[in-house]
PDB file of C-alpha atoms in Angstrom:
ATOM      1  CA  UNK A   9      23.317 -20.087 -28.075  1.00  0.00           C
ATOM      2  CA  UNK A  10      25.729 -17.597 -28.397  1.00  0.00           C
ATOM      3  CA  UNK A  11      24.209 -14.181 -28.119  1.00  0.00           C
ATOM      4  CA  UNK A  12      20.914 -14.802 -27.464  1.00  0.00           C
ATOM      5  CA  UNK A  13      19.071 -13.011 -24.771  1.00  0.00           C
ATOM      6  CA  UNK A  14      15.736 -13.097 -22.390  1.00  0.00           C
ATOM      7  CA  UNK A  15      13.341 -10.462 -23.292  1.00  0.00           C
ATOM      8  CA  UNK A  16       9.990  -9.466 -22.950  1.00  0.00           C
ATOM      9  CA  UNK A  17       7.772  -8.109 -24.829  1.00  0.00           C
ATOM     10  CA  UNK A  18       5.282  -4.885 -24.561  1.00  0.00           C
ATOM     11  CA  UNK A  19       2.577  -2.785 -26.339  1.00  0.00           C
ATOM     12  CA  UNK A  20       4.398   0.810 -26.524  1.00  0.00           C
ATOM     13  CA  UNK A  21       0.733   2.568 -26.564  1.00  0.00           C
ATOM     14  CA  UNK A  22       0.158   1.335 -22.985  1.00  0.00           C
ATOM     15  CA  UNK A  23       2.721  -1.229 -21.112  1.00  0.00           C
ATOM     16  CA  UNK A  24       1.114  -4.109 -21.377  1.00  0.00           C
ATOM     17  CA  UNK A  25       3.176  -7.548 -21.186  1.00  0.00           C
ATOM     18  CA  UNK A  26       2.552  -9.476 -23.818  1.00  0.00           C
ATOM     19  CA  UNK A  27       5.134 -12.253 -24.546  1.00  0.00           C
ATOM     20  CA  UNK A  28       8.534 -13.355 -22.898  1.00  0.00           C
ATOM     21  CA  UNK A  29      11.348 -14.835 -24.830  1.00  0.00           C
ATOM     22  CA  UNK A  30      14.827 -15.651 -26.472  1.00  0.00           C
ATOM     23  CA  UNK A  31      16.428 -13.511 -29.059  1.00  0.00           C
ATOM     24  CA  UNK A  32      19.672 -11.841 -30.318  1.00  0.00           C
ATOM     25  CA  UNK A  33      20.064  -8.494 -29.678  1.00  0.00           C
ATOM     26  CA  UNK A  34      19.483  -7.437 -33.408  1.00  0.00           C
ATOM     27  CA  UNK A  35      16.046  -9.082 -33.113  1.00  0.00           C
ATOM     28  CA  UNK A  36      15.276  -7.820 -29.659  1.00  0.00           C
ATOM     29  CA  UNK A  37      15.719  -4.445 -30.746  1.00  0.00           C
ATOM     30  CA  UNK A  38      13.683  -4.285 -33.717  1.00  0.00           C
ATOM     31  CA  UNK A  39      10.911  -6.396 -32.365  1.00  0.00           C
ATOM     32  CA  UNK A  40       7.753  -5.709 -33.982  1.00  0.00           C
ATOM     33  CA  UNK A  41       8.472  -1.800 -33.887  1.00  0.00           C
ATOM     34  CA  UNK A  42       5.920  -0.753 -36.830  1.00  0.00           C
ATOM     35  CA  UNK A  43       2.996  -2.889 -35.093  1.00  0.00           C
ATOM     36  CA  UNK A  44       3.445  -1.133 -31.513  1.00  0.00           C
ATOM     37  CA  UNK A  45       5.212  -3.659 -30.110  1.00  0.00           C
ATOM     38  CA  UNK A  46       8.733  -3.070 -28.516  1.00  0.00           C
ATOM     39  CA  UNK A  47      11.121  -4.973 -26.083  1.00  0.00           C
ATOM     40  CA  UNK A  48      12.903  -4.711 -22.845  1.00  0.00           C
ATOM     41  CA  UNK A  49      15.564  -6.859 -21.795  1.00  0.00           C
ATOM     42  CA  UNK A  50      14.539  -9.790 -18.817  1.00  0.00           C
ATOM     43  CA  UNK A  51      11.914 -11.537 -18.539  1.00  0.00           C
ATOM     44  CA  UNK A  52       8.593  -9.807 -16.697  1.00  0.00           C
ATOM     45  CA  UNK A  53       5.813 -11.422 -15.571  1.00  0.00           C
ATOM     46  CA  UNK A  54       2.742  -9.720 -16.568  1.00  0.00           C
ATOM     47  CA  UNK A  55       1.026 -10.925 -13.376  1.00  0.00           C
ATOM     48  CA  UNK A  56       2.971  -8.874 -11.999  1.00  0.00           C
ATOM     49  CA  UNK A  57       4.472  -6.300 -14.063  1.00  0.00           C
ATOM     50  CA  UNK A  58       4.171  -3.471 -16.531  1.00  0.00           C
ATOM     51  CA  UNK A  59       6.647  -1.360 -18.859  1.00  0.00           C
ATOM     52  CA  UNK A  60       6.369   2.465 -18.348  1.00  0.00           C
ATOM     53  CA  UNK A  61       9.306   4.243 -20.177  1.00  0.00           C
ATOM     54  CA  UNK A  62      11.287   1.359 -21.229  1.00  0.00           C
ATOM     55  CA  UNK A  63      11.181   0.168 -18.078  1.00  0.00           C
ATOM     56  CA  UNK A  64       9.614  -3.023 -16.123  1.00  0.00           C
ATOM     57  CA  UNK A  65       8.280  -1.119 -12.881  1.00  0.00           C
ATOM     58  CA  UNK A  66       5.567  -3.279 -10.454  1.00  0.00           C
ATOM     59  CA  UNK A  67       1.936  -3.471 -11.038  1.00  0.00           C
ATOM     60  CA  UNK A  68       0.229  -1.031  -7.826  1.00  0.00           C
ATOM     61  CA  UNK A  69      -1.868  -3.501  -5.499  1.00  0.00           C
ATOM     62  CA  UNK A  70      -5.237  -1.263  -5.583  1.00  0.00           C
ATOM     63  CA  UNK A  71      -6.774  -0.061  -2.061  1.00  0.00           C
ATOM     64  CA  UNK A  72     -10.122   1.147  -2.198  1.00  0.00           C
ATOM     65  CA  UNK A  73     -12.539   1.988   0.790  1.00  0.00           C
ATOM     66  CA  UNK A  74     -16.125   0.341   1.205  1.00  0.00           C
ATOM     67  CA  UNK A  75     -18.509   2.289   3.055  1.00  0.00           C
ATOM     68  CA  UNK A  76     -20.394  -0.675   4.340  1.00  0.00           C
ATOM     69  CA  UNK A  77     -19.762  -4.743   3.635  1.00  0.00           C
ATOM     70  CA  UNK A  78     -23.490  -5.210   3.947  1.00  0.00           C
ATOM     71  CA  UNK A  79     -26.633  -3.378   2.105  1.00  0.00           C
ATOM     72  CA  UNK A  80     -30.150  -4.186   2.477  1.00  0.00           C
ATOM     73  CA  UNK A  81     -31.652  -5.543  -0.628  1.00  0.00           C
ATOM     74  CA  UNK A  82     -33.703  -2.895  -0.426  1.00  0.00           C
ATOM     75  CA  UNK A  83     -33.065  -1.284  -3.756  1.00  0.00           C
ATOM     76  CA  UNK A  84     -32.209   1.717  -2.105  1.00  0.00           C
ATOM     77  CA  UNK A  85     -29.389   0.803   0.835  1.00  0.00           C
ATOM     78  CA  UNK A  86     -25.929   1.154  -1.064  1.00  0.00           C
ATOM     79  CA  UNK A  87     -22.193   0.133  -0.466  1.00  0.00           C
ATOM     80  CA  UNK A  88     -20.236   3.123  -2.000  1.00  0.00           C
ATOM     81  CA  UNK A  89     -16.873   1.960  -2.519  1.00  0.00           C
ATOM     82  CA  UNK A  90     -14.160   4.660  -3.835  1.00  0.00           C
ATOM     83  CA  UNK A  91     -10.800   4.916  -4.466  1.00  0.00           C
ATOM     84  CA  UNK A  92     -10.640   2.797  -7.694  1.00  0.00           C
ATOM     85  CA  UNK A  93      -8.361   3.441 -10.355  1.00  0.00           C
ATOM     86  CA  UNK A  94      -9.838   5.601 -13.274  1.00  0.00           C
ATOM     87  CA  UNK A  95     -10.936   4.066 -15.011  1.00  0.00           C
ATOM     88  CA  UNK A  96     -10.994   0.458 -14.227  1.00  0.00           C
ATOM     89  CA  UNK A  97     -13.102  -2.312 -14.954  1.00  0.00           C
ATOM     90  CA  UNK A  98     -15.922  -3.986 -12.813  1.00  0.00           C
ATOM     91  CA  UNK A  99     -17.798  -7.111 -12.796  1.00  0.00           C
ATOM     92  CA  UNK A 100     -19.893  -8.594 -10.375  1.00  0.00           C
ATOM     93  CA  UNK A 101     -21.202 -12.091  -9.803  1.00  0.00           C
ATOM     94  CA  UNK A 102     -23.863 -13.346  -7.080  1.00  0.00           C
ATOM     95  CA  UNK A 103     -27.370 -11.981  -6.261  1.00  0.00           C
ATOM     96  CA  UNK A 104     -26.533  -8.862  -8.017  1.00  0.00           C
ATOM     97  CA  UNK A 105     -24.579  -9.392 -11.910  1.00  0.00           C
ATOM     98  CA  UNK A 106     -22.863  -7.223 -13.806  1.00  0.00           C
ATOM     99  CA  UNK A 107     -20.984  -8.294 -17.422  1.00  0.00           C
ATOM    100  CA  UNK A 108     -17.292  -6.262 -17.128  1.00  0.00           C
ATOM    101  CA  UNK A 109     -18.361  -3.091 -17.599  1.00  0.00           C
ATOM    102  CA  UNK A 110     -15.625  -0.105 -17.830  1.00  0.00           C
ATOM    103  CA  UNK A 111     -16.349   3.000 -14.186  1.00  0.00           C
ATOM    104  CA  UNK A 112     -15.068   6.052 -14.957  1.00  0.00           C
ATOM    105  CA  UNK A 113     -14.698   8.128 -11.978  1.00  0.00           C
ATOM    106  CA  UNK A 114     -13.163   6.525  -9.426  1.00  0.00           C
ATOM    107  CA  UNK A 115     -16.179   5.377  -7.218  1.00  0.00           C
ATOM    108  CA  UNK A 116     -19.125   2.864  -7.439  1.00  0.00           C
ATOM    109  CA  UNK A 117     -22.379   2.692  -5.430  1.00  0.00           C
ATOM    110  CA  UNK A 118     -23.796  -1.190  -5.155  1.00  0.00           C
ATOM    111  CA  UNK A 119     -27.668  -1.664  -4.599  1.00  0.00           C
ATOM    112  CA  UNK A 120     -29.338  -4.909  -4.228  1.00  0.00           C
ATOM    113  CA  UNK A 121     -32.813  -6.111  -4.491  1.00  0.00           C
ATOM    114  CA  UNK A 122     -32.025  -9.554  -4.050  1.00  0.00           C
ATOM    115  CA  UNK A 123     -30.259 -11.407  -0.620  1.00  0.00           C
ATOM    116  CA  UNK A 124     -27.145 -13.028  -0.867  1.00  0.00           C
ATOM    117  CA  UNK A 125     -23.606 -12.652  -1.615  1.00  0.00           C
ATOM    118  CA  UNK A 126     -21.728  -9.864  -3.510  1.00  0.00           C
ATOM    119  CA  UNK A 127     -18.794 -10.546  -5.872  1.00  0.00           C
ATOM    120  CA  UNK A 128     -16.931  -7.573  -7.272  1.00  0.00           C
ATOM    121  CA  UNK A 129     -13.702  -8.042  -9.286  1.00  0.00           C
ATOM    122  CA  UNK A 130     -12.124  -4.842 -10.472  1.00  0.00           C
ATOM    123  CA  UNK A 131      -9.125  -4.696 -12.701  1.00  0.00           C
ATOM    124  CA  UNK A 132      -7.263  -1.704 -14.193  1.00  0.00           C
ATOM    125  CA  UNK A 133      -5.005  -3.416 -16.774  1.00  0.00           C
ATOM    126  CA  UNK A 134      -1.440  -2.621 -16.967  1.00  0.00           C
ATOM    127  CA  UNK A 135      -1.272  -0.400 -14.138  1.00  0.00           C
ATOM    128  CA  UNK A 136      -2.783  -2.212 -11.221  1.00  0.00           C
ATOM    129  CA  UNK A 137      -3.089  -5.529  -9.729  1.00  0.00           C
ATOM    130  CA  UNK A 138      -6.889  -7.217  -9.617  1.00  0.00           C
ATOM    131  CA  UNK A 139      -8.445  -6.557  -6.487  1.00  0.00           C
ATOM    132  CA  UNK A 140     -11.899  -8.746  -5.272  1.00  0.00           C
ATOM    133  CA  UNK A 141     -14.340  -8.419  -2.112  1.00  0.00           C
ATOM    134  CA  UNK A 142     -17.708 -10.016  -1.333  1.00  0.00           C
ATOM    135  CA  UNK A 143     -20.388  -7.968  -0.059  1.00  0.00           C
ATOM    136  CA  UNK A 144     -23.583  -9.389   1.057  1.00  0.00           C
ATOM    137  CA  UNK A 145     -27.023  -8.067   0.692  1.00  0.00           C
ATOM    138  CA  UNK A 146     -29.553  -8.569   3.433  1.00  0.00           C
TER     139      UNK A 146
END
């Protein structure tokens, strides 16, 4: 088709991906403006990408430190683990569980009172890629 172009769709308010697609350039450009929606030209993966300033830049692979990879499950014996984005979202699986919850601040501390494996997933959605790890408690 004549004129018709790969876009991708985004929430202005905060980058998110949200759709890829065909359209002319009139629709492209007036998207779903009055519902926070706009478009950039290409197609994005969300996976992988996010729109700051009109622009498709990479999600940031997160790197955050662990102070141990094993705790006692003691109650009391804790893995601190810092560097996460702020805020982000946690959840945790295994002998210790934790629904997604949203951590402000930028570190956690992980206690256990129950052996076995420890399995964190944090995401920070636009802006950062998911990161995982598996502690075990002792």
């Amino acid at each position: 088709m004549q004129g018709m172009m790969e876009v991708t769709l985004y929430r202005v308010a905060t980058g998110e991906i949200v759709g890829t697609g065909m359209a002319s350039g009139c629709q492209a450009e007036f998207a779903d403006a009055g519902k926070g929606i706009a478009t950039i030209a290409g197609r994005w993966a969300a996976t992988m990408y996010f729109v700051r300033d009109g622009t498709a830049v990479p999600r940031m692979a997160m790197a955050p430190s662990l102070s141990t990879q094993a705790v006692v499950a003691d109650g009391e014996d804790a893995c601190v683990i810092s560097g996460l984005p702020d805020p982000c979202t946690v959840s945790i699986t295994g002998s210790v569980a934790l629904p997604p919850t949203e951590v402000a601040g930028g570190s956690l501390a992980i206690t256990a009172t129950v052996p076995g494996s420890i399995h964190l997933r944090v995401t920070a959605e636009p802006t950062h890629l998911p990161w995982e790890t598996t502690l075990h408690a002792v």
